[in-house]
CSV table of C-alpha atoms in Angstrom, one decimal:
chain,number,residue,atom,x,y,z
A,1,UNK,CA,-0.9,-23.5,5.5
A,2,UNK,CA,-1.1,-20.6,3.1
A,3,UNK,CA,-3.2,-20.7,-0.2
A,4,UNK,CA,-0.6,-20.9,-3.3
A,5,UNK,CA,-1.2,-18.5,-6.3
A,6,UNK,CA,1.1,-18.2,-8.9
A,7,UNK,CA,-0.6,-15.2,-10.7
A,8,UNK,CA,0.2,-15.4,-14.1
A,9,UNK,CA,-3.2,-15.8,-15.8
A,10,UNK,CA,-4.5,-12.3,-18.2
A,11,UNK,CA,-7.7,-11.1,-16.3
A,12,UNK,CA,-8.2,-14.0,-14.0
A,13,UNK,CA,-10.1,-11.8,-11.4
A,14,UNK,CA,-12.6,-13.4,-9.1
A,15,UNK,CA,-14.3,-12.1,-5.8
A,16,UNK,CA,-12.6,-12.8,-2.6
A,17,UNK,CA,-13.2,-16.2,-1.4
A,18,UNK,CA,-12.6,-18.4,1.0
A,19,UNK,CA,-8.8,-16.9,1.7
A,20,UNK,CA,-10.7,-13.2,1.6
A,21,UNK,CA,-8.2,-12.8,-1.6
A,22,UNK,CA,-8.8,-11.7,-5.0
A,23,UNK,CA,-6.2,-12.3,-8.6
A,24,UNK,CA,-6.0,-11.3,-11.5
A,25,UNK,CA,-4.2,-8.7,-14.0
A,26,UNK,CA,-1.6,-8.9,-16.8
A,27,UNK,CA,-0.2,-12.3,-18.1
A,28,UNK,CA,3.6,-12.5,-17.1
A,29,UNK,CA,6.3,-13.5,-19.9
A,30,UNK,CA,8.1,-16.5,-19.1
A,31,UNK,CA,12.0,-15.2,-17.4
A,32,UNK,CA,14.5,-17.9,-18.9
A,33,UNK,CA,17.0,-16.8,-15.7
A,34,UNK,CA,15.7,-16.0,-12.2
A,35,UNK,CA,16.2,-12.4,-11.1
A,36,UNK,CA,19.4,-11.7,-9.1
A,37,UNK,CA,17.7,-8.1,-7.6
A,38,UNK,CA,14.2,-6.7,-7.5
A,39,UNK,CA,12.8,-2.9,-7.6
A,40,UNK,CA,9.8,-3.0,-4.3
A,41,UNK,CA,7.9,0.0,-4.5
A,42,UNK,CA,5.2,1.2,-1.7
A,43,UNK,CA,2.7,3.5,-2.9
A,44,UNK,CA,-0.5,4.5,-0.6
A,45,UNK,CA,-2.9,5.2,-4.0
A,46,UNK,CA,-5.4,7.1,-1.7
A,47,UNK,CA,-7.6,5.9,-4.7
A,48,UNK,CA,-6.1,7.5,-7.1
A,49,UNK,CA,-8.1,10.6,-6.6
A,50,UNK,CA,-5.2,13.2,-6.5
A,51,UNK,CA,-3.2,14.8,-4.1
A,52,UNK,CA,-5.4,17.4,-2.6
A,53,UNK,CA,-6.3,16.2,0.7
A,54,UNK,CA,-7.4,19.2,2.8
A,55,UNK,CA,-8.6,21.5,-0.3
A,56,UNK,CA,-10.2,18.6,-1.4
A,57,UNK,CA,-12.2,18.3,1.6
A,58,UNK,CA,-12.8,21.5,1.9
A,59,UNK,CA,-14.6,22.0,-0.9
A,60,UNK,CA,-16.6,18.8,-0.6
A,61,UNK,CA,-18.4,20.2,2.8
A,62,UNK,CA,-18.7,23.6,1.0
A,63,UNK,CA,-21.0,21.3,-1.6
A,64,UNK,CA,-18.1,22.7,-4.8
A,65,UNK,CA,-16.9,18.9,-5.3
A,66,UNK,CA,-17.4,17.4,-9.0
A,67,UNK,CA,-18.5,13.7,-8.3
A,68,UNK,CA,-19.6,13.2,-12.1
A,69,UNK,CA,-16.1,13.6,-13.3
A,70,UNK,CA,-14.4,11.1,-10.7
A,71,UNK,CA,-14.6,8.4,-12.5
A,72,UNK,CA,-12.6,10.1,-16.0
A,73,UNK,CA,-10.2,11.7,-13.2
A,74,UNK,CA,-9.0,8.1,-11.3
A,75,UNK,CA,-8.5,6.8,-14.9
A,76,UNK,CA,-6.2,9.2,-16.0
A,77,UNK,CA,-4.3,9.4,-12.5
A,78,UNK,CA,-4.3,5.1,-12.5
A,79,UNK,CA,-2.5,5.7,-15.7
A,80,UNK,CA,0.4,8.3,-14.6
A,81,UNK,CA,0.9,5.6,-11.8
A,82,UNK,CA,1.3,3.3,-14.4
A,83,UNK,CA,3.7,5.0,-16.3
A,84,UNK,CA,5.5,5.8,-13.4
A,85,UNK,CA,5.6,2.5,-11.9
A,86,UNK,CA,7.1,1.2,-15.8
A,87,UNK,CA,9.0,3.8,-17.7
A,88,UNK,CA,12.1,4.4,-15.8
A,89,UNK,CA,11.8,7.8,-15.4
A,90,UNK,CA,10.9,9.0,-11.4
A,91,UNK,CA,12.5,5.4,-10.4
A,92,UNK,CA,13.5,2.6,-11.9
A,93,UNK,CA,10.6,-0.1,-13.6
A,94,UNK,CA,8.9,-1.7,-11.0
A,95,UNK,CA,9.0,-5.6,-9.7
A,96,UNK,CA,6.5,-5.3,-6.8
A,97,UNK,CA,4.2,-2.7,-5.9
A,98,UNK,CA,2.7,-2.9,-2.0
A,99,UNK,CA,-0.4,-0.7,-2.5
A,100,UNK,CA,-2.8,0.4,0.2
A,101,UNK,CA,-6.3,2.2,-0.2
A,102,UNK,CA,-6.8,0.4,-3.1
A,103,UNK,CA,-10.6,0.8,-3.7
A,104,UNK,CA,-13.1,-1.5,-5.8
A,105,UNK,CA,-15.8,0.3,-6.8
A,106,UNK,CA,-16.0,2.8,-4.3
A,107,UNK,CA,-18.2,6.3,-5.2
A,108,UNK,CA,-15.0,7.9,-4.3
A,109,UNK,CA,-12.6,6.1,-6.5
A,110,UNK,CA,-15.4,6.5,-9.7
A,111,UNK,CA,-16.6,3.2,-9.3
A,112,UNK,CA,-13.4,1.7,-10.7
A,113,UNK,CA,-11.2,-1.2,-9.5
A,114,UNK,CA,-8.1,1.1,-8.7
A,115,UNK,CA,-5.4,-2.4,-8.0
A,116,UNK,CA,-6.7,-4.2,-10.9
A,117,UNK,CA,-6.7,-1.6,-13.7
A,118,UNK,CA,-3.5,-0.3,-12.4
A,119,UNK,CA,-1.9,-4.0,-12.7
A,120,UNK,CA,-2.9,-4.5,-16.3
A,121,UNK,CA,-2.1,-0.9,-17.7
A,122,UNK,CA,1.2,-1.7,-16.3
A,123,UNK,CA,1.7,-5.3,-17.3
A,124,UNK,CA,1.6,-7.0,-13.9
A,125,UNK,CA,-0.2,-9.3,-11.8
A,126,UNK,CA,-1.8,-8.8,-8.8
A,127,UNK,CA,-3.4,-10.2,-5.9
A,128,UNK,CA,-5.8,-8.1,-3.2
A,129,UNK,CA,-7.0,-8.2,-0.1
A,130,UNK,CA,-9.8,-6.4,0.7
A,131,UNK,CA,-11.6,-4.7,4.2
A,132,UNK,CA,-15.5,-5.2,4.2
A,133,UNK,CA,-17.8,-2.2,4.5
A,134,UNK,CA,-20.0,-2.1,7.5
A,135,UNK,CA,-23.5,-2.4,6.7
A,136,UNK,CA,-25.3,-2.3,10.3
A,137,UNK,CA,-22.6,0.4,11.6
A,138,UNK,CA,-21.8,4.1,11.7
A,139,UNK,CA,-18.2,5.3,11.4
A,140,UNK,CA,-16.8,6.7,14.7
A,141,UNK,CA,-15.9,10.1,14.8
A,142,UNK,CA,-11.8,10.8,13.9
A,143,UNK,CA,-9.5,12.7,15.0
A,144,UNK,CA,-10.1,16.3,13.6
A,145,UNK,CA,-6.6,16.3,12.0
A,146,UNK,CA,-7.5,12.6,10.8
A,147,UNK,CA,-10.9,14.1,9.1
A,148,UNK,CA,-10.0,15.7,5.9
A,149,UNK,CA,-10.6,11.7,4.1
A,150,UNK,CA,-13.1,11.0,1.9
A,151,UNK,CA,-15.8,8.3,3.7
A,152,UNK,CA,-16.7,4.9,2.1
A,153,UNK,CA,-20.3,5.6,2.4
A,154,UNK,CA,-22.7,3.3,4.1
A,155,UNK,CA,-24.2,0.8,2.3
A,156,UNK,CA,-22.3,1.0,-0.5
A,157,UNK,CA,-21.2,-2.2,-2.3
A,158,UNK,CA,-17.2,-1.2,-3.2
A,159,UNK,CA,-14.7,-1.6,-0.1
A,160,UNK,CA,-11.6,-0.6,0.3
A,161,UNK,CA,-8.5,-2.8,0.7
A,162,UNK,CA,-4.2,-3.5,-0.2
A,163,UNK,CA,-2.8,-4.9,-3.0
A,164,UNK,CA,0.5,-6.6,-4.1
A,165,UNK,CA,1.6,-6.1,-7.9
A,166,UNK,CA,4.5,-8.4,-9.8
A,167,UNK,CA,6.0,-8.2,-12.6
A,168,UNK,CA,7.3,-11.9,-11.7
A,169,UNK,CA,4.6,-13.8,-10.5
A,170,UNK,CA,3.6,-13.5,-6.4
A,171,UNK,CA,3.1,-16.8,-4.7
A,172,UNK,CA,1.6,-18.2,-1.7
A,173,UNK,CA,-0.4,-14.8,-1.0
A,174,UNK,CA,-1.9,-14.8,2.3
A,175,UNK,CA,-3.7,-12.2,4.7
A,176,UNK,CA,-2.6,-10.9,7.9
A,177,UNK,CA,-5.4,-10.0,10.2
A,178,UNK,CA,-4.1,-7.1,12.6
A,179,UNK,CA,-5.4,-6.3,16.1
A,180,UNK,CA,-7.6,-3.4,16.3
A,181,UNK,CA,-10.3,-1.7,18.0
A,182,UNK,CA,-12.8,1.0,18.0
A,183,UNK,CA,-14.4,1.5,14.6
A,184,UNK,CA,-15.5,-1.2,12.7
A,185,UNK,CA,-15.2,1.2,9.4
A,186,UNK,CA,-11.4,1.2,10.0
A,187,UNK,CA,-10.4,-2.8,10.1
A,188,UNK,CA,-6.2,-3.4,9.5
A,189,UNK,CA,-4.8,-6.3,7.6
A,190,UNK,CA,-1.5,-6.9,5.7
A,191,UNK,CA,-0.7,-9.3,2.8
A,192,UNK,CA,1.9,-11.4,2.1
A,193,UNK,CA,3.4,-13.5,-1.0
A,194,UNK,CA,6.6,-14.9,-1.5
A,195,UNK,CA,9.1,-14.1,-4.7
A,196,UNK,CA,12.2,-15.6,-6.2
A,197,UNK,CA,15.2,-13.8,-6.3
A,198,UNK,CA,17.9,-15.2,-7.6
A,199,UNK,CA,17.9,-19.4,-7.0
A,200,UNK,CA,16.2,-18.8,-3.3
A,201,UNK,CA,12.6,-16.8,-2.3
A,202,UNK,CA,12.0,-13.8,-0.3
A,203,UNK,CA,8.5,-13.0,1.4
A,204,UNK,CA,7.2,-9.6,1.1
A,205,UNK,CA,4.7,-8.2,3.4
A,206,UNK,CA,2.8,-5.2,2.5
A,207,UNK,CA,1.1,-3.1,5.7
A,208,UNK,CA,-1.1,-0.5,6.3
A,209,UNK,CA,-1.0,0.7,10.2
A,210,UNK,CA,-3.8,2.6,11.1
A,211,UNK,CA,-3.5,6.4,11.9
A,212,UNK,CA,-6.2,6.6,14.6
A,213,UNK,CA,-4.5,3.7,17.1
A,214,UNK,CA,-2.3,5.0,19.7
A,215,UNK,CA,1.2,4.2,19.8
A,216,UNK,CA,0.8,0.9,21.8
A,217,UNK,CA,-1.6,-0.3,19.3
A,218,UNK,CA,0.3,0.3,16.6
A,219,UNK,CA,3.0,-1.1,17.7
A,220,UNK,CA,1.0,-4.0,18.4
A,221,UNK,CA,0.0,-4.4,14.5
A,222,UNK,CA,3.3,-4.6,13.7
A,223,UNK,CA,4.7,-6.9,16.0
A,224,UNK,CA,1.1,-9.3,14.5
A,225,UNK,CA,3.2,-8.8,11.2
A,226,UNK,CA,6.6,-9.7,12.3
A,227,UNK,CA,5.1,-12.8,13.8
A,228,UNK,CA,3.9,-13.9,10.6
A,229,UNK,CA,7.1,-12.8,8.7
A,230,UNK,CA,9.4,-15.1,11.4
A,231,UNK,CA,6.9,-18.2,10.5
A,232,UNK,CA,7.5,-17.8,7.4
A,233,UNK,CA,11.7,-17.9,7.6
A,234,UNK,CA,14.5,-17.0,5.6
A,235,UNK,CA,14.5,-13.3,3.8
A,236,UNK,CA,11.9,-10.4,4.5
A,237,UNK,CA,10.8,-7.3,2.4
A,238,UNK,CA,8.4,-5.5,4.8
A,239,UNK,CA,7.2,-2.4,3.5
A,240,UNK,CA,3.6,-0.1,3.6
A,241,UNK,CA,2.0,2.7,5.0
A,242,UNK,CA,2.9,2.6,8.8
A,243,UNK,CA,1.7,6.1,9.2
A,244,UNK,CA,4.0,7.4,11.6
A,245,UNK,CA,2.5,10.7,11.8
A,246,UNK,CA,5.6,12.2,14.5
A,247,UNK,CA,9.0,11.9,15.2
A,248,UNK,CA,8.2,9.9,18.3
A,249,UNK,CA,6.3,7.2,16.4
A,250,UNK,CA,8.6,6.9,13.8
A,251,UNK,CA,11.4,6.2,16.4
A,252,UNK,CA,9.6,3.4,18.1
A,253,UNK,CA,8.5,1.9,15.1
A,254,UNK,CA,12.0,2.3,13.1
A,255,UNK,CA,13.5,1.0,16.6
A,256,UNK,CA,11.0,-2.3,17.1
A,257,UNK,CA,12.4,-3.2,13.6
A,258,UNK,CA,15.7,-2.8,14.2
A,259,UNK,CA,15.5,-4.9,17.3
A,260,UNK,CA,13.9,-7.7,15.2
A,261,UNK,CA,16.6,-7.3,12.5
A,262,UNK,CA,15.5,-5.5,10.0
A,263,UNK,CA,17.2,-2.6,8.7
A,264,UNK,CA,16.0,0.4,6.4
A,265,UNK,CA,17.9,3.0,4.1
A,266,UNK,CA,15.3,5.5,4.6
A,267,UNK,CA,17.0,8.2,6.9
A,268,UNK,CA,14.1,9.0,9.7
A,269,UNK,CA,11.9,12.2,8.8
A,270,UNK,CA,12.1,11.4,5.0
A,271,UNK,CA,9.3,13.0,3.5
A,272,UNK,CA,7.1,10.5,1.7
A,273,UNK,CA,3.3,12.6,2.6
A,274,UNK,CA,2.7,15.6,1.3
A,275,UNK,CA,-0.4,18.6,2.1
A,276,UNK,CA,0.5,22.0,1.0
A,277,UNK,CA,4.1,22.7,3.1
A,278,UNK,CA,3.9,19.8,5.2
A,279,UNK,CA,6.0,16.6,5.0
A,280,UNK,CA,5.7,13.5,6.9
A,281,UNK,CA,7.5,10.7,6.8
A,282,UNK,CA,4.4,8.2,7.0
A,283,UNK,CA,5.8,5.6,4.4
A,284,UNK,CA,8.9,2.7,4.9
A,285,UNK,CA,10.7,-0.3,3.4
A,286,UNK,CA,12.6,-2.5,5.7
A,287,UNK,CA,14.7,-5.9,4.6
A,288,UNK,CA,16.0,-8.7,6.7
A,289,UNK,CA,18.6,-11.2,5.3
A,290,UNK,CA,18.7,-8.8,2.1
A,291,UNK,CA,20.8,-5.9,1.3
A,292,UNK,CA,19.6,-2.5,-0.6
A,293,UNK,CA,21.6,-1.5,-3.2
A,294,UNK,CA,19.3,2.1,-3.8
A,295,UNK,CA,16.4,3.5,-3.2
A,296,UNK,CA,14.2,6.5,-3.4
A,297,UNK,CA,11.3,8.7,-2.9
A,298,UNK,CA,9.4,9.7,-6.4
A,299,UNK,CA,8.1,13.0,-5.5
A,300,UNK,CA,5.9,15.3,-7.8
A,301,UNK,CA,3.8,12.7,-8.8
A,302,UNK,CA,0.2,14.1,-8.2
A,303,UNK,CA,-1.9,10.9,-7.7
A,304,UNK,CA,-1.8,11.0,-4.3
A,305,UNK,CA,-1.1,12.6,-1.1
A,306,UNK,CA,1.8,9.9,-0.8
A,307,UNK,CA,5.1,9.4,-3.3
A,308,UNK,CA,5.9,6.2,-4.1
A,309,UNK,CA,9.1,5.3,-2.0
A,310,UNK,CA,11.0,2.4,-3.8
A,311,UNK,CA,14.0,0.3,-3.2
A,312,UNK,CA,16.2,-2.3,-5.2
A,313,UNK,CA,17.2,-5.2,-3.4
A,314,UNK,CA,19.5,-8.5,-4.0
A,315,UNK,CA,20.6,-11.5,-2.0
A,316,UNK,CA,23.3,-10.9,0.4
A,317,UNK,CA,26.3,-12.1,-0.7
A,318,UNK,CA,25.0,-11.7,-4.1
């Protein structure tokens, strides 16, 4: 049975407990007539530390980073997210936001709590689920075109983790443990909650897949995700990182989906990654039972090496 939170409560934020979930965030208003569509929105935040990957990296081994101004630099980039995310401008104001590398209190991220000061500078709740930081372990080795990512460092006390933001309140959130192997510095999870839309509920799942897994695996944390999503019943927003990284893995991902009945408006090889001239299409919102009436990619927006991709969605038949 899944732990209920209705997250409505200003700055109700605690430390993960016993469901390994955190709340808290902006107080919602009370809606005096259920919603008949929703905006979902998927943003990878990389911790809000910009969108310069590889030159970032670059000149962190060269020893010409700025550490002492991280902290000013995630504030002001958590707040262009949260205009973004609320003014209508780059994509319509957002309903729920599926974030992933979402850090709390991280060296790289400044220290700050990237998911919940992104939830109350834009009026929502949110709920967070968070991977624990090795303390007896070293990080295995990546991939070198895998290496350019700033490391949690070892023994620090932040972690890293995915988040799920309402503006209507998120209910019955719940982890999803995902198979994986390897590195204990790289553990997988989803979260869940459920939302009304119009006089019925949806469940939204928000993933992260891991880059470093081969095909197989990945394909494996997926299908631990649709498991959970056809326990829970009824209609499905499934959306997140999957970081298909080539046009092979976004085929057999886009193609497991479809044979589990979901369906996506995002033509494959939409660009939703960006370093220097190259695009990948790394980012995805699928529905079951729903239908999408638009959707988008918010480019330009320099918070990240990821755009937000967003999509509005209503009831079928509605």
């Amino acid at each position: 049975m899944r732990p209920t939170a209705t997250l409505n409560h200003p700055h109700e934020a605690a430390a993960p407990g016993a469901t390994g979930l955190e709340f808290g965030g902006a107080s919602l208003p009370h809606e005096a007539a259920p919603r008949t569509r929703l905006v979902f929105v998927t943003y990878n935040i990389r911790y809000a530390v910009g969108s310069f990957l590889i030159s970032g990296s670059l000149l962190r081994r060269l020893g010409l980073g700025r550490p002492a101004r991280r902290s000013r630099l995630v504030a002001r980039h958590v707040e262009a997210a949260a205009r973004a995310l609320s003014d209508g401008r780059r994509m319509p104001p957002a309903d729920v936001v599926a974030l992933q590398e979402a850090d709390r209190g991280t060296l790289r991220a400044g220290g700050r709590h990237v998911a919940r000061e992104l939830a109350e500078a834009a009026g929502m709740s949110f709920v967070r689920a968070h991977a624990p930081t090795p303390r007896d372990a070293e990080p295995k080795k990546k991939q070198w075109y895998l290496d350019f990512e700033e490391r949690i460092r070892r023994g620090e006390e932040g972690d890293t983790g995915v988040a799920l933001l309402g503006r209507v309140p998120l209910e019955e959130a719940a982890r999803v443990e995902l198979p994986w192997a390897d590195c204990a510095w790289r553990p997988r999870l989803a979260l869940s909650a459920s939302v009304r839309l119009g006089h019925g509920r949806l469940r939204v799942f928000n993933l992260h897949i891991d880059p470093h897994a081969g095909l197989a695996e990945q394909l494996a944390q997926h299908r631990a995700v649709l498991s959970a999503a056809d326990a829970s019943g009824g209609p499905v927003v499934l959306l997140g990182d999957f970081n298909t990284l080539s046009r092979r893995s976004c085929a057999a991902a886009r193609a497991l989906l479809e044979s589990r009945g979901y369906r996506t408006p995002l033509p494959t090889g939409t660009g939703t990654w960006r370093a220097g001239p190259l695009r990948l299409h790394a980012d995805w919102i699928f529905t079951r039972d729903l239908r999408v009436t638009r959707w988008g990619v918010a480019r330009g927006l320099g918070v990240s090496d990821h755009w937000p991709v967003w999509a509005e969605v209503e009831a079928e038949g509605g």
